[in-house]
Amino acid sequence: MDESRELLLAGTGLPIDDADVAELEETTDGWVAAVQLASLALRDDDDPQAAIRRFAANHRELGDYLSETVLDRLDAELLDFLLATSVSEGICASLAEALTGRRRCQRILEDIEERDLFLTRLDAEGQWFRFHHLFADILRQRLEREDPARADALHRSAATWFADRGMLSAAVDQHLAAGDEEQAITLVEDEAFDLLEQSRMSTVLGLATKLPTTARRRRPDLQVAIAWAHALLHHRAEANAALAFIEATLPPAPDADDDAEDIRAETALIRAAMTVLDDHLDGVDEALEACLVRAERLRPWLLGGIAAIASFREVQRFQYDEARQWLSWARPHHRRTRGPFSVIYGYILAGVAAREELDFDTAEASFRHAMSLARDSDEDRSYGSRLSGALLGELLYERGEVSDAVELLDDTYHLGAEGGIVEIIIATYVVGARAKHALGLDDQARHRLDEGERLAQSLHLPRLAAHITAERLRSGVGVEGLSAESFPPAMPDDLPDGIARVTAEKIEEAAIRALLASGTADSRGEACRRARMLCEGIGPTGRARAALNGRLLLAECLAASGSAEQAGNLLVPALRECARVGLVRPVLDAGPAVRELVYRFGTTMRGDVDPTILPFLDRLRVTADGDRQTGRGA
């Protein structure tokens, strides 16, 4: 910048500010001859800013200069090589061979670089090069002017080369440069579903934005892929717009052929997926039925999607065996998919089902397998890997592996509103904040909860909001304005499904903790009464994990109310269950009264405790001591 400014001022004597210098610097890549030519063009201009913009857009003088001093002095064979390879932003030996028909192109490219013909290597190994963009522009302009048909043919050859290697963005650019809009659209349409199967939704959308809007809207298959990509990333408005374009292209149902009805069934499944991501079940049954009727005609990836959505529905109904049956039904179809995304969600939901039954070993194996599938298909930080990583992080946190948990939960945090089903978002924001709090990072915990609350409001996710409120009261982080009067006096009885029930239970937990925090004997007694009723309500639903957490909450209420013996009688079997599956944090996170009771069990009351849980009590005490060092714990 300093050198460019000095050269411009010396050549023009005009008042040129930093923004003008920066624009010219970017236009010329700091090429001194180009800056010098610009200064000559600006010398007699009264408006240097406008002149710089004209130069950046046109640089005719530079083209004339290069043509006279560089291109016209090259031998015909080398000039032809430069013209042919200029059609691509980047060039390598293999692509150069495809464009020129010549051999040993690596040596030619290195020779061009050594001769300072505006070619720069893009990697240390010298595999990829690019021409200075001004030089490339001039080469392409000459090629278009002298032989436009050859220019189109070269773009098509480059498109084929890039497409064969899965470099789809460059391939689309080359098709469009050749004027082949339909081929560009067909390429994206043909590859879009493979990309979705690899959880590369953003890639699908990025490719689609390159395509002419009017033309792509006439292609229902492409619009289906776009709708899927938006739906899976929580882009509801954009997904609905794509679905509207699809519907506009389909014939009325009485006149529709099988292909049109297949598309209609798939759009119903997209809407069902959006409903699931919105944490509802309305209309899911009907959409699944519409797809199952046509299952033999649908893509294998869609059958995996059917199973995932059906499994989610069964998990929310607390029918965990039925959820696993859907995943078993989908397994043969998974083998026919070309990417793991629907398979990943299957294993995620299998892990959720196992976790709710306190089968944590199976849950961990499922989450790890999902991550492995995602990483095998893409880079380590792929979308699918982050989804499964959040739930694995939650599981590791509950087992006391806090540092490993934070790493996974922080990684998923970057997905924001694109973070998958609500179970995953809860893990990311609520358990992520809990883990930060356990490490004494309360500012980060508060920020995570605040972000989660904003997300719950923007996406209309009451279950997430309820978990965040309960976590604030459990940890004491960001509890301003929350009191027992903030909550309803009792849980409602008429709850339509499991999602509504879990939401209501979390609101009830928050109310109970608010009552405990108020500090009066009456409020503590009311907290005990409501915690007991909460446990009784969870019992018949067959949710072992929820029941365990309910008992720990009740033990906290009893111990805080001075009923240490009752709390101990309730706590010992809960400790036995936690020891069996290795759950450390749920015990310590139940509250300060439970922590104190556990500490006494492991020290002064050690002789009165079931000896089989003594090693687990020792582990709890060591963890609690670590918490004390960060200011957490009784």
GROMACS .gro file of N, CA and C in nm, residues 66-83 111-112 115-118 131 135 139 142:
model
   84
   66LEU      N    1  -0.007  -0.455  -2.251
   66LEU     CA    2   0.030  -0.595  -2.248
   66LEU      C    3   0.035  -0.656  -2.387
   67SER      N    4  -0.061  -0.621  -2.468
   67SER     CA    5  -0.064  -0.676  -2.603
   67SER      C    6   0.061  -0.635  -2.681
   68GLU      N    7   0.102  -0.509  -2.666
   68GLU     CA    8   0.215  -0.459  -2.744
   68GLU      C    9   0.349  -0.507  -2.690
   69THR      N   10   0.360  -0.512  -2.557
   69THR     CA   11   0.491  -0.539  -2.498
   69THR      C   12   0.512  -0.684  -2.456
   70VAL      N   13   0.402  -0.762  -2.445
   70VAL     CA   14   0.416  -0.900  -2.399
   70VAL      C   15   0.361  -0.999  -2.501
   71LEU      N   16   0.230  -0.993  -2.525
   71LEU     CA   17   0.168  -1.098  -2.606
   71LEU      C   18   0.220  -1.101  -2.749
   72ASP      N   19   0.236  -0.984  -2.812
   72ASP     CA   20   0.277  -0.982  -2.951
   72ASP      C   21   0.422  -1.027  -2.971
   73ARG      N   22   0.495  -1.039  -2.862
   73ARG     CA   23   0.636  -1.080  -2.874
   73ARG      C   24   0.656  -1.229  -2.844
   74LEU      N   25   0.547  -1.299  -2.805
   74LEU     CA   26   0.559  -1.442  -2.774
   74LEU      C   27   0.551  -1.525  -2.901
   75ASP      N   28   0.618  -1.641  -2.898
   75ASP     CA   29   0.602  -1.731  -3.013
   75ASP      C   30   0.460  -1.786  -3.014
   76ALA      N   31   0.411  -1.825  -3.128
   76ALA     CA   32   0.271  -1.862  -3.148
   76ALA      C   33   0.230  -1.980  -3.060
   77GLU      N   34   0.319  -2.075  -3.041
   77GLU     CA   35   0.284  -2.194  -2.963
   77GLU      C   36   0.261  -2.160  -2.816
   78LEU      N   37   0.350  -2.075  -2.761
   78LEU     CA   38   0.334  -2.036  -2.621
   78LEU      C   39   0.210  -1.947  -2.603
   79LEU      N   40   0.189  -1.855  -2.696
   79LEU     CA   41   0.071  -1.770  -2.688
   79LEU      C   42  -0.056  -1.854  -2.693
   80ASP      N   43  -0.058  -1.955  -2.777
   80ASP     CA   44  -0.176  -2.041  -2.786
   80ASP      C   45  -0.199  -2.114  -2.653
   81PHE      N   46  -0.092  -2.158  -2.589
   81PHE     CA   47  -0.102  -2.225  -2.458
   81PHE      C   48  -0.161  -2.129  -2.356
   82LEU      N   49  -0.112  -2.004  -2.356
   82LEU     CA   50  -0.163  -1.907  -2.261
   82LEU      C   51  -0.311  -1.878  -2.284
   83LEU      N   52  -0.349  -1.863  -2.408
   83LEU     CA   53  -0.489  -1.835  -2.440
   83LEU      C   54  -0.578  -1.950  -2.396
  111ASP      N   55   0.792  -2.313  -1.653
  111ASP     CA   56   0.870  -2.226  -1.740
  111ASP      C   57   0.804  -2.088  -1.753
  112ILE      N   58   0.670  -2.088  -1.766
  112ILE     CA   59   0.597  -1.961  -1.774
  112ILE      C   60   0.616  -1.881  -1.645
  115ARG      N   61   0.958  -1.722  -1.634
  115ARG     CA   62   0.972  -1.612  -1.728
  115ARG      C   63   0.892  -1.488  -1.685
  116ASP      N   64   0.833  -1.496  -1.567
  116ASP     CA   65   0.756  -1.382  -1.513
  116ASP      C   66   0.641  -1.342  -1.603
  117LEU      N   67   0.575  -1.442  -1.661
  117LEU     CA   68   0.458  -1.414  -1.745
  117LEU      C   69   0.331  -1.415  -1.661
  118PHE      N   70   0.338  -1.347  -1.547
  118PHE     CA   71   0.219  -1.320  -1.464
  118PHE      C   72   0.150  -1.447  -1.416
  131PHE      N   73  -0.308  -1.713  -1.322
  131PHE     CA   74  -0.258  -1.593  -1.387
  131PHE      C   75  -0.301  -1.470  -1.307
  135PHE      N   76  -0.403  -0.993  -1.638
  135PHE     CA   77  -0.343  -1.063  -1.752
  135PHE      C   78  -0.440  -1.169  -1.804
  139LEU      N   79  -0.606  -1.203  -2.181
  139LEU     CA   80  -0.598  -1.327  -2.260
  139LEU      C   81  -0.737  -1.373  -2.302
  142ARG      N   82  -0.885  -1.152  -2.574
  142ARG     CA   83  -0.830  -1.180  -2.707
  142ARG      C   84  -0.886  -1.311  -2.761
   0.00000   0.00000   0.00000
